[in-house]
PDB file of C-alpha atoms in Angstrom:
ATOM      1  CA  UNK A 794      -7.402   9.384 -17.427  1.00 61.00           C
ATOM      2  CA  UNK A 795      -6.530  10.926 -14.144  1.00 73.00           C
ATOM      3  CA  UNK A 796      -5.552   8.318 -11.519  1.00 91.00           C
ATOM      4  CA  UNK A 797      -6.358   8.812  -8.067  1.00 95.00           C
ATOM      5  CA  UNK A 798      -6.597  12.155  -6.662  1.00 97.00           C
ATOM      6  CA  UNK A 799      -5.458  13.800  -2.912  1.00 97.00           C
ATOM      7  CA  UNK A 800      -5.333  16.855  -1.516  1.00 97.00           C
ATOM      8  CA  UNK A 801      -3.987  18.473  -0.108  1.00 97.00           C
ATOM      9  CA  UNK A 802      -0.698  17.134  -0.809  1.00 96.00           C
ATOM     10  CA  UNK A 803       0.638  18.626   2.936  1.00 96.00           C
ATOM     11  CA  UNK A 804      -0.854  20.146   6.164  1.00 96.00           C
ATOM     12  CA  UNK A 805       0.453  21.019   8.961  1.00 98.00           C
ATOM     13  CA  UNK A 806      -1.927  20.952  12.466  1.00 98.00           C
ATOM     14  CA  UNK A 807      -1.476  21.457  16.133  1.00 98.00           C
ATOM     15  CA  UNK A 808      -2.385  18.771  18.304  1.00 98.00           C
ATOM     16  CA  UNK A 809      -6.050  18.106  19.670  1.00 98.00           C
ATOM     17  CA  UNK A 810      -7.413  19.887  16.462  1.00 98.00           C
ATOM     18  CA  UNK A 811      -9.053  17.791  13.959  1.00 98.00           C
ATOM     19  CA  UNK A 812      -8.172  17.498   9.759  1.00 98.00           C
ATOM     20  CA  UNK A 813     -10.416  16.450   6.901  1.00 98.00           C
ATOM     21  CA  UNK A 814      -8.251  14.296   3.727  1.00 98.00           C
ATOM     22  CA  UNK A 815     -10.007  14.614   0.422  1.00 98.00           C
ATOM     23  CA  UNK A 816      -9.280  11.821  -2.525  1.00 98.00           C
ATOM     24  CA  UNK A 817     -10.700  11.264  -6.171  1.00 97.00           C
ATOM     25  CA  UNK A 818     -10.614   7.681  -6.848  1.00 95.00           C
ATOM     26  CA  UNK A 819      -9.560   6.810 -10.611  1.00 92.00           C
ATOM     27  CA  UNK A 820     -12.203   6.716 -13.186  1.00 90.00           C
ATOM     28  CA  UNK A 821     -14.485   3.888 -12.545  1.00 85.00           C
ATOM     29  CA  UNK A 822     -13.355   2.844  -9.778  1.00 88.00           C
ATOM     30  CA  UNK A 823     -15.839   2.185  -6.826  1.00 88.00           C
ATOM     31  CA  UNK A 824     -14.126   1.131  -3.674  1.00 90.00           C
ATOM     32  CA  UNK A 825     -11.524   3.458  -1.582  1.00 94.00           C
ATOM     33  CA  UNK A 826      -9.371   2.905   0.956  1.00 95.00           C
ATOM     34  CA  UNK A 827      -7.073   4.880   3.293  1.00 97.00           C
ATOM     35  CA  UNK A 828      -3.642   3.804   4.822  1.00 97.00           C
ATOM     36  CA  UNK A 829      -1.520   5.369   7.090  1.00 98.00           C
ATOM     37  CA  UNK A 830       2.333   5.500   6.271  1.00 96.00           C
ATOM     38  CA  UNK A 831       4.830   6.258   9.072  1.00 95.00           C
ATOM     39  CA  UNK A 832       8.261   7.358   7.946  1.00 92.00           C
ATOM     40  CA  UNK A 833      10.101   4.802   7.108  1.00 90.00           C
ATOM     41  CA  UNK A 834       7.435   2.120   7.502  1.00 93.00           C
ATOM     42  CA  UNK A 835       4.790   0.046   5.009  1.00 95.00           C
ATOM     43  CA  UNK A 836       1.259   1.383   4.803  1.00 96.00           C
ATOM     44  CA  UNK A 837      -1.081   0.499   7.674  1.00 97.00           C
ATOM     45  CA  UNK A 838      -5.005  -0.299   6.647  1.00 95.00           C
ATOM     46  CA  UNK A 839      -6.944   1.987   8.149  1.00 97.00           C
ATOM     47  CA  UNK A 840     -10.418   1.505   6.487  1.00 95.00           C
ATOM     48  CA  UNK A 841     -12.124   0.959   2.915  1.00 93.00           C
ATOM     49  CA  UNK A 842     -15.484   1.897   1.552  1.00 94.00           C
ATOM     50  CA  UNK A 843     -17.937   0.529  -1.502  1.00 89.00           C
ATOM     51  CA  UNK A 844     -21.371   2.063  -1.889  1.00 88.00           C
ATOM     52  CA  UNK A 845     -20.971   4.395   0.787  1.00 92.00           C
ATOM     53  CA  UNK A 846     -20.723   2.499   3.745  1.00 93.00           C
ATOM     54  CA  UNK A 847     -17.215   1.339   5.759  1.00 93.00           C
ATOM     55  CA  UNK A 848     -16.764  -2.067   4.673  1.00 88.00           C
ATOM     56  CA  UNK A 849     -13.852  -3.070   6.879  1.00 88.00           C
ATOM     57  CA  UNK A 850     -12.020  -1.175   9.055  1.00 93.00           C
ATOM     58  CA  UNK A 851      -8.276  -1.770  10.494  1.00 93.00           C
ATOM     59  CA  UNK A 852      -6.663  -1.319  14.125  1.00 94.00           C
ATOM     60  CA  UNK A 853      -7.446   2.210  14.421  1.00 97.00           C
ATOM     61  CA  UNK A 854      -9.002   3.940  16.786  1.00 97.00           C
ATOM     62  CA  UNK A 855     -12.491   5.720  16.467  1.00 96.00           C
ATOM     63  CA  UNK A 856     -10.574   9.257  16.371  1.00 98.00           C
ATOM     64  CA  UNK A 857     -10.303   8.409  12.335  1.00 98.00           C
ATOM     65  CA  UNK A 858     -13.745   8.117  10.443  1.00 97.00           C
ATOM     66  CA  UNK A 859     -14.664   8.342   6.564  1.00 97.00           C
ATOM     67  CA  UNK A 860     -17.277   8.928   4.295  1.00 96.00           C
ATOM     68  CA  UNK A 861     -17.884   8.284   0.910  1.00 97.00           C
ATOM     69  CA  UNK A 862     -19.934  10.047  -1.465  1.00 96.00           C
ATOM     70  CA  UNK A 863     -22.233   9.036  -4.722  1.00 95.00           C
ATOM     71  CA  UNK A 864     -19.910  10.052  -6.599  1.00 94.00           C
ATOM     72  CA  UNK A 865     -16.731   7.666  -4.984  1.00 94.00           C
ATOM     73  CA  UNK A 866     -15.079  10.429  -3.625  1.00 96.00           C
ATOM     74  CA  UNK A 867     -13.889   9.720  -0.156  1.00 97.00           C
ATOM     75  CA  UNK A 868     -12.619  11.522   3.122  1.00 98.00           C
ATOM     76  CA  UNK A 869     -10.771  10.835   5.809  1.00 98.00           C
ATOM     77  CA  UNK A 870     -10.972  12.569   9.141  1.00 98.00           C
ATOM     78  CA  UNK A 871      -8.999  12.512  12.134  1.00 98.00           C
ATOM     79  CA  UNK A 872     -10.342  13.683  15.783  1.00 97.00           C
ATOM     80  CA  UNK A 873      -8.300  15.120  18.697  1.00 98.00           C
ATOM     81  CA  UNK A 874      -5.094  14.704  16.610  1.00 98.00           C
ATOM     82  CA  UNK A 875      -2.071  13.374  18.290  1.00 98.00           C
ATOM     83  CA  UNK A 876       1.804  13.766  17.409  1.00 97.00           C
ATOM     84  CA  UNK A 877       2.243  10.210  16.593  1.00 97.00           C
ATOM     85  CA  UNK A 878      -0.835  10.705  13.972  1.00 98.00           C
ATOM     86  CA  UNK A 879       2.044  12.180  11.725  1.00 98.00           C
ATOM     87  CA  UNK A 880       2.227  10.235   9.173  1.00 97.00           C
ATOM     88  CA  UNK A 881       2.227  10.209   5.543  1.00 97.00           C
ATOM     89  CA  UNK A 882      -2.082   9.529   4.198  1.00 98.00           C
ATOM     90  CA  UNK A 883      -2.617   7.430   1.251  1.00 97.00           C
ATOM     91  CA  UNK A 884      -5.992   6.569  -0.557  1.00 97.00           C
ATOM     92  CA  UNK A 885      -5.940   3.759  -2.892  1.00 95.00           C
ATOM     93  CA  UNK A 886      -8.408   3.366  -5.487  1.00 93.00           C
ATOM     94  CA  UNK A 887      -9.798  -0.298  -6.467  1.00 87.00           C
ATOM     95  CA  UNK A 888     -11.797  -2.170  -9.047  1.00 78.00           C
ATOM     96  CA  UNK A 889     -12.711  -5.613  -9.190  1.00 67.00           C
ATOM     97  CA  UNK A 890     -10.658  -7.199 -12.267  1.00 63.00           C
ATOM     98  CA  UNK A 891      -9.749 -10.459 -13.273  1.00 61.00           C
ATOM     99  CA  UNK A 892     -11.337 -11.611  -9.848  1.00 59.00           C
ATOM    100  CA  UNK A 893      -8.325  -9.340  -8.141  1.00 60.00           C
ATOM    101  CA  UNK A 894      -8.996  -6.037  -6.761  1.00 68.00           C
ATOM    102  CA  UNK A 895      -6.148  -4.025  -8.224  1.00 78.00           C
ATOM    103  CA  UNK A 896      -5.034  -0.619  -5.675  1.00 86.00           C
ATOM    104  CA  UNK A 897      -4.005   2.336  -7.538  1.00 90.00           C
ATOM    105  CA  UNK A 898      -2.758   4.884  -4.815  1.00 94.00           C
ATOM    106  CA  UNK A 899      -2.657   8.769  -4.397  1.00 96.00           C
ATOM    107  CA  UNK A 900       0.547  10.424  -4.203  1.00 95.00           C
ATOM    108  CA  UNK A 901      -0.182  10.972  -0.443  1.00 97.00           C
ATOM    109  CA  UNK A 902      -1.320  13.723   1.879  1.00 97.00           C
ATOM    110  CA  UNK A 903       1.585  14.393   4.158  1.00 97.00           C
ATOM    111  CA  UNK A 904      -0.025  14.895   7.719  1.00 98.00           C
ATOM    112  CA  UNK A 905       2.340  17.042  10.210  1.00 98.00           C
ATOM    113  CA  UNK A 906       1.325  17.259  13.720  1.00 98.00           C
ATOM    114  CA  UNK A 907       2.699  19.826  16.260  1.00 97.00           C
TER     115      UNK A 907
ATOM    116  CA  UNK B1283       1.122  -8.613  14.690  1.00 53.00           C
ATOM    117  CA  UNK B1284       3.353  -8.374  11.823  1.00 62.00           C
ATOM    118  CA  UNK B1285       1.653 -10.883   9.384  1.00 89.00           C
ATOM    119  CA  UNK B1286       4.073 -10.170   6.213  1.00 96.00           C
ATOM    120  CA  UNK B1287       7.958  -9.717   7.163  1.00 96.00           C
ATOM    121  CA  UNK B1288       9.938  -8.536   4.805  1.00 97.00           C
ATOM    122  CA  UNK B1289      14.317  -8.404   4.403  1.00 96.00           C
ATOM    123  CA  UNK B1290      16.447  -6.761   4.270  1.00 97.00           C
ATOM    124  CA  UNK B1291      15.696  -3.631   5.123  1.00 96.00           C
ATOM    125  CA  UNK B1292      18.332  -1.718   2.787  1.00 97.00           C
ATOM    126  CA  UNK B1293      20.002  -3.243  -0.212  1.00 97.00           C
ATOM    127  CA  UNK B1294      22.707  -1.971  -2.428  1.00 98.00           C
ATOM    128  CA  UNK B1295      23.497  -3.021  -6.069  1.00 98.00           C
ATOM    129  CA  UNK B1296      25.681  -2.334  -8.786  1.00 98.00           C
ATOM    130  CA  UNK B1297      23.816  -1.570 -12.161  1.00 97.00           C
ATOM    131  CA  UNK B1298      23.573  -4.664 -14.135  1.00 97.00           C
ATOM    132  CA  UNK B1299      23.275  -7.236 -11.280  1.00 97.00           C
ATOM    133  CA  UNK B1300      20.480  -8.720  -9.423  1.00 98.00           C
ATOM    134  CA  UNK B1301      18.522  -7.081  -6.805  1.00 98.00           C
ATOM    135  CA  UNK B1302      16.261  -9.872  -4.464  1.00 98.00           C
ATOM    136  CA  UNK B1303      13.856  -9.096  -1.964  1.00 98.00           C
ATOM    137  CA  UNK B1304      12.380 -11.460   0.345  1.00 98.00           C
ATOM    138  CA  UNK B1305       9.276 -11.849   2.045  1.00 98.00           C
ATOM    139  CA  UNK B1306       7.350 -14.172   4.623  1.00 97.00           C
ATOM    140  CA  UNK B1307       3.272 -14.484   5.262  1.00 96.00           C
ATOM    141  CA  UNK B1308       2.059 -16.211   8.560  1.00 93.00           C
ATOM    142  CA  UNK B1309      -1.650 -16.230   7.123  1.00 91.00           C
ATOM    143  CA  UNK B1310      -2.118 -19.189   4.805  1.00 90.00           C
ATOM    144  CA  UNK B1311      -5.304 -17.245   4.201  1.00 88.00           C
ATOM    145  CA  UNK B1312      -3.536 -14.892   1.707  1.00 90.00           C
ATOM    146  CA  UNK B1313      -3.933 -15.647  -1.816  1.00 87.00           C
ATOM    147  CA  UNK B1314      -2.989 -12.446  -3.557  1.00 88.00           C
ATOM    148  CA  UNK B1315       0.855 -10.877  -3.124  1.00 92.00           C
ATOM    149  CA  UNK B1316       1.399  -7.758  -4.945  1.00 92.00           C
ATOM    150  CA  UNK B1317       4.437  -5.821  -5.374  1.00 96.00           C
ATOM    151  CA  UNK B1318       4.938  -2.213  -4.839  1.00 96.00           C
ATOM    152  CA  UNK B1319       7.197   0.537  -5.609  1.00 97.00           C
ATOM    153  CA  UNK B1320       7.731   3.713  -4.044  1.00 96.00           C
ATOM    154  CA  UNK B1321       9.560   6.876  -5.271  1.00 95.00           C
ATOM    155  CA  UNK B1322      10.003   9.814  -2.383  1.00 91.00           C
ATOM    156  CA  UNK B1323       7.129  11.964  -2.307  1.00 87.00           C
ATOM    157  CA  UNK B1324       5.223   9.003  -4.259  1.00 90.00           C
ATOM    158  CA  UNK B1325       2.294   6.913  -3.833  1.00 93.00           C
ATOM    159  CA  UNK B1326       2.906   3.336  -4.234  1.00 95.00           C
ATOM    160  CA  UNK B1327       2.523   2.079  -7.579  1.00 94.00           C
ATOM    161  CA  UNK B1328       1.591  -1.685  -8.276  1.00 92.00           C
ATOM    162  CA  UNK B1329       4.995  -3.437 -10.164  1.00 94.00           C
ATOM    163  CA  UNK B1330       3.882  -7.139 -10.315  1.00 93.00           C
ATOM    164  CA  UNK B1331       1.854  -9.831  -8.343  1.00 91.00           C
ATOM    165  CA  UNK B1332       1.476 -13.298  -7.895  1.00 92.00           C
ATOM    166  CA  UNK B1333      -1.359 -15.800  -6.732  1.00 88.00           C
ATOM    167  CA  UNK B1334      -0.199 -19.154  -4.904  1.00 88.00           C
ATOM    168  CA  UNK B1335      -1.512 -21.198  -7.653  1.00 89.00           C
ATOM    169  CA  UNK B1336       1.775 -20.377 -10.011  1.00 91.00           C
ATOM    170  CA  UNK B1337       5.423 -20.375  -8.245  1.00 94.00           C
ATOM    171  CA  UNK B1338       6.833 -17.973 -10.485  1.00 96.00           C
ATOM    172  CA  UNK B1339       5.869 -14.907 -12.656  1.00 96.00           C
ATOM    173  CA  UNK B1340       7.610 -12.902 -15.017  1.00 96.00           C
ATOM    174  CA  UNK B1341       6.939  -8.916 -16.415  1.00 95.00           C
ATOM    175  CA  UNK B1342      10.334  -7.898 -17.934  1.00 96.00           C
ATOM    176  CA  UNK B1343      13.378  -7.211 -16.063  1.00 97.00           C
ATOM    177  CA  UNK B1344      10.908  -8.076 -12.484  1.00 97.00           C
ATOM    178  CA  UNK B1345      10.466 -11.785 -11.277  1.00 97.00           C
ATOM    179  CA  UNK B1346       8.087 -13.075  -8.402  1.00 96.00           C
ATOM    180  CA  UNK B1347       9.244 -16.481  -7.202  1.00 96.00           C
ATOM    181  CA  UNK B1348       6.518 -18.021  -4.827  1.00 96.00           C
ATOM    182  CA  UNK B1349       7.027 -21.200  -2.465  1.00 95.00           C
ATOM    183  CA  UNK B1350       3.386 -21.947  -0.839  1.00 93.00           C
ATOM    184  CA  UNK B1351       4.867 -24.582   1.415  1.00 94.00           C
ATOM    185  CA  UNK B1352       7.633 -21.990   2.761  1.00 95.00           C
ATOM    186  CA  UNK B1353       5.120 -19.105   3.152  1.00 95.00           C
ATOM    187  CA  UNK B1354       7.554 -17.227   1.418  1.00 96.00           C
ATOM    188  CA  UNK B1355       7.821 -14.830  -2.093  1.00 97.00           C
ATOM    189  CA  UNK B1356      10.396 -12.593  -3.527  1.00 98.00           C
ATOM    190  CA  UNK B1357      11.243 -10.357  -5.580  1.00 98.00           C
ATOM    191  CA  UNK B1358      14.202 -10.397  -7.831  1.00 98.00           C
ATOM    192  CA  UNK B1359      14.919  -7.336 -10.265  1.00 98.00           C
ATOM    193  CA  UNK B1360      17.257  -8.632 -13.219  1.00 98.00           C
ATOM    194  CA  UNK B1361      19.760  -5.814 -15.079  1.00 98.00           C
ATOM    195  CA  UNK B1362      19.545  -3.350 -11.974  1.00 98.00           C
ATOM    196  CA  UNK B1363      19.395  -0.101 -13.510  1.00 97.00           C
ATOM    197  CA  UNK B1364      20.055   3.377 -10.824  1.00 97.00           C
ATOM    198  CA  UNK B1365      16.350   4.259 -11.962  1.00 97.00           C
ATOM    199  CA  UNK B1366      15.161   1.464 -10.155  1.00 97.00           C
ATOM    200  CA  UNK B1367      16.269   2.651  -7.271  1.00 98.00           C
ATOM    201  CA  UNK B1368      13.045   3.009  -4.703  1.00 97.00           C
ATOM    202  CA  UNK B1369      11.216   1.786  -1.875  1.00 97.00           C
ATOM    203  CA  UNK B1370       9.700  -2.260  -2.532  1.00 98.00           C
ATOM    204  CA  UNK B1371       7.131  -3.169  -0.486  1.00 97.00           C
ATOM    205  CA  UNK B1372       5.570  -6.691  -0.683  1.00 97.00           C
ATOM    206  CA  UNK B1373       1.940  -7.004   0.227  1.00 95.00           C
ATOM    207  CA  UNK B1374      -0.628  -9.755   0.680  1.00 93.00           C
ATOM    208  CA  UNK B1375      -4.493  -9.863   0.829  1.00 89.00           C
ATOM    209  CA  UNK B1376      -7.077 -12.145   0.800  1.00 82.00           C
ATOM    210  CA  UNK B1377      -8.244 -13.201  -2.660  1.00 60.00           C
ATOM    211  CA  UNK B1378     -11.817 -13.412  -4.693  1.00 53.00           C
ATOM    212  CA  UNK B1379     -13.698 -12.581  -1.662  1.00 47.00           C
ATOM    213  CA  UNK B1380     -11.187 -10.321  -0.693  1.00 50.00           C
ATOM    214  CA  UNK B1381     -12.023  -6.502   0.067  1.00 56.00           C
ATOM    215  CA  UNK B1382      -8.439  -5.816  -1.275  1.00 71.00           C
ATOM    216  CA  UNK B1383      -6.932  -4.707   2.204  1.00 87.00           C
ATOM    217  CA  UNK B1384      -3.379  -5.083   1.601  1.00 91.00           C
ATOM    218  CA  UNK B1385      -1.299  -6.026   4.910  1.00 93.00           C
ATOM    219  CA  UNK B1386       2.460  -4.566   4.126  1.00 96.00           C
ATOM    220  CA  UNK B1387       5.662  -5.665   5.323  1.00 96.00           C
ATOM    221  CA  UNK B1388       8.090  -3.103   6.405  1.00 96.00           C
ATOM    222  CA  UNK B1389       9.472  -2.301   3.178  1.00 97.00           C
ATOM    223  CA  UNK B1390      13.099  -2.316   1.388  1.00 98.00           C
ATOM    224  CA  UNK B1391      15.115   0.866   0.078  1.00 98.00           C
ATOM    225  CA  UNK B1392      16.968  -0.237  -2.798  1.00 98.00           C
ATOM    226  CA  UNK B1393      19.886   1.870  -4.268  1.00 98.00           C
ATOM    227  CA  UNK B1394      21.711   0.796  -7.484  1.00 98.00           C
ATOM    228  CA  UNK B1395      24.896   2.443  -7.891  1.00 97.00           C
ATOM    229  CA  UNK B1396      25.969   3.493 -11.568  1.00 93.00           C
TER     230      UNK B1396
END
């Protein structure tokens, strides 16, 4: 069983261009999420989705936006991309279980902005 | 607002002792506190977690000790072995309803020396 899926795993972009972040959620799972991790910091929230539509959204600004497809596949992308968007991107992967929902993360996209 | 603070920041351990982490909420809302551990050029990968209703849970050589009145949980990591040596981050969501958005605290680098 694959777990979750990202890619790529780095890019590198110039500033004011714009990126697209790809994940694969794990088999059978239904809800994604994306967090941003600066170096040396915890993962920030930056928005989940379920059945195709943003269900909650953290303190970012409208520059980052998502979609999610039928098949749970999500993507992230980032508008007019600024150096402090560096920053490592991870999608987590959940499914309701034991009343929990239980986050399996990506390895990461590692987002370099110059 | 940081809602989950988490100490110390760096922590060094001989193999074979005890390696605690420690960790504050300021929501009383939370009702879910995961875990995580994070390997360079890793995702984070769920270790153990803990609802309010139980002040302590066990999964081998990892321990969560939770004190609801305190608003604090931690982490302790019996027979530190060098492998174990990683980035912990606590976490905390809100439960059944929850949309499993995890708020992070700042994370700890552990390194247990051989």
């Amino acid at each position: 069983d694959a777990g979750v899926t990202q890619s790529p795993t780095h890019l590198i972009k110039t500033r004011g261009q714009q990126v697209t972040l790809r994940c694969s959620p794990k088999s059978g799972h239904d809800t994604v999420s994306w967090y941003q991790q600066a170096l040396g910091q915890g993962p920030q929230f930056i928005f989940q989705y379920y059945e195709e539509e943003e269900r909650q959204r953290g303190n970012f600004p409208d520059r980052f936006s998502g979609h999610q497809f039928p098949n749970y596949s999500s993507e992230l992308n980032v508008n007019a991309l600024l150096l402090g968007d560096s920053a490592l991107y991870l999608c987590a992967s959940s499914l309701v279980s034991g009343g929990e929902q239980v986050a399996f993360f990506g390895q990461g996209t590692r987002l370099t902005v110059v | 607002q940081q809602q989950v603070k988490q100490s110390p920041q760096s922590l060094i351990v001989q193999k074979g002792g005890i390696s605690i982490i420690n960790c504050a909420y300021e929501n009383t809302a939370f009702d879910y506190f995961p875990w995580y551990q994070q390997f360079p050029g890793k995702g984070p990968a769920l270790l153990i977690a803990i609802r309010p209703d139980v002040s302590e849970k066990k999964e081998g050589r990892f321990t969560i000790s939770f004190n609801k009145s305190a608003k604090q949980f931690s982490l302790h990591i019996m027979d530190s072995q060098p492998g174990d040596s990683a980035t912990y981050f606590c976490a905390a969501s809100k439960g059944s309803s929850n949309t499993g958005k995890l708020i992070f605290g700042q994370g700890t680098t552990l390194q247990v020396k051989p």
